[in-house]
Amino acid sequence: MSEKRYIYDLSEGDATMRNLLGGKGAGVAEMARVGVPVPDAFTVTTTACVETMNRGGEWPDGLADEINAGLTRLEERTGRKLGGSENPLLVSVRSGAVFSMPGMMDTILNLGVSDESVAAIAEESGNERFAWDCYRRFIQMYGEVVEGVPAYAYEDALTELKRKRGVELDTDLGPADLKELVATFKEISNEHLGGEWTSDPVEQLHRAVNAVFRSWQNPRAEVYRRANNIPSDLGTAVNVMQMVFGNRGDDSATGVCFTRNPSTGAKELYGEFLVNAQGEDVVAGIRTPRPLAEMREVLPEAYDELIDTMHRMESHYRDMQDMEFTVENGKLFLLQTRNGKRTAAAALKVASDLVDEGVITKEEALLRIEPDQLDQLLHPAIDPSHGEKPIAKGLPASPGAAVGEVVFDADTAAERGGRGEAVVLVRYETTPDDIHGVIVAQGVLTAHGGMTSHAAVVARGMGKPCVAGASGIHIDAKGRTLTVGDRVIKEGEVITLDGSTGDVFGQEIKLIPPRINEDFQRVVTWADEVRELGVRANADNFEDASKARELGAEGIGLCRTEHMFMAADRLPAVRRMILAETHEARADALEKILPMQQADFEGIFTAMKGLPVTVRLLDPPLHEFLPNLVEQSLLVQRLELTGGDASELGAARATLAQVKRLHELNPMLGTRGCRLAMLYPEIPAMQTRAIIRAALAVLEREGETIGVEIMIPLVALSKELEIQREIVEKTVAEELKAAGKELDVTVGTMIELPRAALVADQIAEYADFFSFGTNDLTQTGIGISRDDAENGFLTQYVTSKVLERNPFESIDVAGVGQLVDIGVAKGRSIKPNLKTGVCGEHGGDPDSVEFFQSVGLDYVSCSPYRVPIARFAAAKAVLKQRED
Ligand code: PEP
Ligand code: MG
C-alpha cells in the first residue's frame, strides 16, 4: 500500500476535511460523528482524482487495493456483500467536490445489483418488482455514465416495451416485464460495447469511481466552474455509500429540504419530497414533488425526526443548510448536508437574522456575503403598476425580472445570449447539460420540476430569475412554440418572467429601478463600521451622482468631462475649438462651451454637496471629437462626383485636410490626456474656470461646501504636471479674486502609465493626490488594447486558462498591481500623507478591492451601482487581512 491514503471510512472523517473528502464526504462524516442517521460509506479523496488526472487517467499505485480494502470493511460493518447472493450490499457512487457543483458531475446508483443478487433483493424487500426495477435502472445508469452508451438506446427499448404491453407509465410494468427489460438492456450494452459488459460488481465499482473522476472534466462542469470562478485543478472526491431506498413502497420517500427559504431567507419550512421514489427523481426534476409540510401526514415519525435534524444541523454549522434525505420503510436517513445556495436577498436576511439570534457575529455575517452576488439586488424589477395579466404561473424559483426573446434550447441560448441578445430559456425541464445556456440567458422558465429542481437550484446560485414547473404551458421544442391555452408564442417572441411571484407574461413588461431593502441597509452599515477604504463613485452627471450618493458613495472619485463635450449641442463648438487656426478663434469657441460645462458641474456639485468631487480635465484622443476620416473622405468623393455646391465641397475638403493632419495611427497613445492640454492650455483654463464658477454658485445657493479636486490625466512626466498645475492654480486664483471668495481646491493626477508609477516620487512633488487609472494602467502595463482585447485573443486566453481572469475586470496583481504598489510607495516617500485612490473599473471588483486594501489606498471609486458591492468588499478585505 502507498504511504498516502486515498480512502477514508465514514467514521474517520469530519467537517474540517473538506479539501480532502469534498463537501459531501466531509458533510456526511460530520453528520455521522454527531449522531445523525447516515448510511455507512467510505470516501475516495480528491487527491486520488487529481493524481489520476495528472497521470492521464491512470490510477495512482495503491488506489485499487485501497478501494478493495475499503469495500471489505464496509461489507464487514454492514454484514453484507457487494452483489452477494445473500444479504447483498448495494452502493451509490457519487461525486462530491470541495465547492458544490449541483448536478454537474456524475453519479451511479444501485451498484451491486446483479444476476446473483437480484433474487435476494427481491426476497429481502418482499418486492420482486422493486428488485428488477433496481436492476434495469442500474444497467441504464451504468451504461450511460460509465460506458457511454447513448441514453436513447435504453429509452427507446423502454418505450417499445410499454407500447407492446399497451401501458403508459413505467409503473404499469410488472416484474416479468422488467426482467425482460433487464435482458434487453444487457444486450443493448453489449452491442454498444462490442462485447460482454462486466458483471463483476467490484470491477464495476472501480469503473464507476473512474467515471466520476472523469466527470470532473466534462464540459458542463467546466462551464460551471468558469462561471463560478472555481479552480479547475481541485478534482472531485467520490463517495461510496450503502444504498437506502426511497422507492420501497408507500412508507418510503426521498426529498430535499432547506432550513430556511433560500429565495427570501425567511425562517420557514422549505423543501419537497416524493413518496416511493429515488433521490435523483427529485433533483433532476423528473417528477413534480410535494411540499415538505405534507410529509407530516404521510410519514409523521420520519417527519418529526427530519425537522429535529434540520434544527440540529443548522445550529451545528451555524448557517442555513440544504439537505437530502431518504426514508426507507419509515426510517429516516440523511444523505447530504451543505451550506445552502441562496439569493442575495436571502443571504442578507439569513445573515442579519443569525446575528439577531445570537448565532454569529456581525463580522461573521459580513464574511458570509459574497459582494458580487449583491449585484442581483441592484437590478431592475417589474413595475407593479403594469396592469398586465400573466398568461401562466409557475413556482417562484429564483427572484428577479427577466425580459427576453423565447428560445427553446441551451445551444441557441448560448449562441444568442453570447452575442449580447436578451433571451429567456424555455425548457420542459432543465438538466445540467443546459448550463451554458442558463449562464447567458436573462432567465429560465420550465414547465416541469419543483423549487429544488435542477433549474431552480442553479438559477438561484447565479441570481438568475427562474420560474419553474409552470404546468399550464405546453412546449413543443421541435416546432419551437410555447402554447398556453389558445396563445401560441413562437421562438423569438418576447416574454417576461417574474421570478419572485412565478408569473409569466406574454409580452415585454416595463421594469423599474431596484430598491435597497431593510436587510441590505442594515448589513451594509455593519460593513461601513469595519472598512478602512473610502468608497466613491465614478459619475459625470446629476442623475448618476444622486444615485451614487443614495447607494452610499462618499464622494466622486472620477468625474469624466469628455461626455459633456460629446453632447450633440456641444460638439460643433468643440470641433470649432479643435480645428481653430488662431488663439482668438479657439478662445471664442471655448467661451461658448464654458457656460455649458459650468451648468454640468453645478448639477454634480449640487448632488454631492458636502462631499469631495474629483473632476478630471479632458482626456480622450482628439479624433473622438472629429469627423471620421473615412466618412469625410467619402463625403468629399461624393461631392466631387455629383458636382455639387462648390462652397460645400470646399468646406468638406478643408475639414478633410484638417482631419488628416490630426489623424493618428495609435490615438490611445497619442494626443490625449494632459498632452492635449499641453498643446491647448486654453482648454484646462476654461475647464478650471467652469469648475470654480460652478462650485461658488452651488456654495452660495446651497450653503454647503464642495471639496473640489482637479485631476490631470495621463501624466507620464513630472514636468507635465508641473505645467498643468500652474495653469490650474493661476486660473483658480483669478476666479476667486474676481469673485472675492475663498475655496479649498486641490490638484492631483491620475497614475495610469507605467512610467508615472515608476517616477511617482517625482510626480508627487506637484500632486495633492494620486488616483490610479487602472484601466489605462492595465492597457499600457500589459500592452493590451482595452478597446479591442475582449473581442480577440483575450477571451481565448481566459477560456484556455493562459490568464486566470480578464485583467480589465480583476486586477493583475503580479504585474499591474505591482505598479500600483510602487506608485503608492514612491509617492508617499515624498509625501507621507499623499491621498491615494483608484478609479479604474477595478474599484468595484471585490478581489481587486482586497488588493487595494493591502497596498494601503485611501479609497476606491466605481460605477454607482457597484458602490454597495465595494462597501461590502472593503469590509471583507479588512476582515480577511485580520484573519491572515
Ligand atoms: C483609467 O484609465 O483607469 C480611467 C479611469 O480612465 P478612463 O477609463 O477614462 O481612461
Ligand atoms: Mg484612463
CSV table of C-alpha atoms and ligand atoms in Angstrom, one decimal, residues 538 558 560 562 616 619 672 750 752 772-777 786 839-841, ligand 1:
chain,number,residue,atom,x,y,z
A,538,ASN,CA,-17.5,57.5,-11.0
A,558,LEU,CA,-13.8,60.4,-11.1
A,560,ARG,CA,-15.1,62.4,-16.6
A,562,GLU,CA,-15.5,64.3,-22.1
A,616,ARG,CA,-10.8,65.1,-14.3
A,619,ASP,CA,-8.8,63.1,-21.5
A,672,ARG,CA,-4.8,62.6,-25.3
A,750,MET,CA,-4.0,60.1,-12.4
A,752,GLU,CA,-2.2,55.4,-15.4
A,772,PHE,CA,-4.7,55.1,-10.2
A,773,GLY,CA,-6.4,54.7,-13.5
A,774,THR,CA,-6.1,51.0,-13.7
A,775,ASN,CA,-7.9,50.7,-17.0
A,776,ASP,CA,-5.1,52.5,-18.8
A,777,LEU,CA,-2.5,51.1,-16.5
A,786,ARG,CA,-8.6,47.8,-23.9
A,839,CYS,CA,-10.9,55.0,-10.3
A,840,GLY,CA,-10.4,52.3,-12.9
A,841,GLU,CA,-13.2,49.6,-13.3
B,1,PEP,C1,-8.5,54.6,-16.2
B,1,PEP,O1,-7.7,54.6,-17.2
B,1,PEP,O2,-8.5,53.7,-15.4
B,1,PEP,C2,-9.5,55.6,-16.1
B,1,PEP,C3,-10.3,55.6,-15.0
B,1,PEP,O3,-9.7,56.5,-17.1
B,1,PEP,P1,-10.5,56.1,-18.4
B,1,PEP,O4,-11.2,54.8,-18.2
B,1,PEP,O5,-11.5,57.2,-18.6
B,1,PEP,O6,-9.4,56.1,-19.4
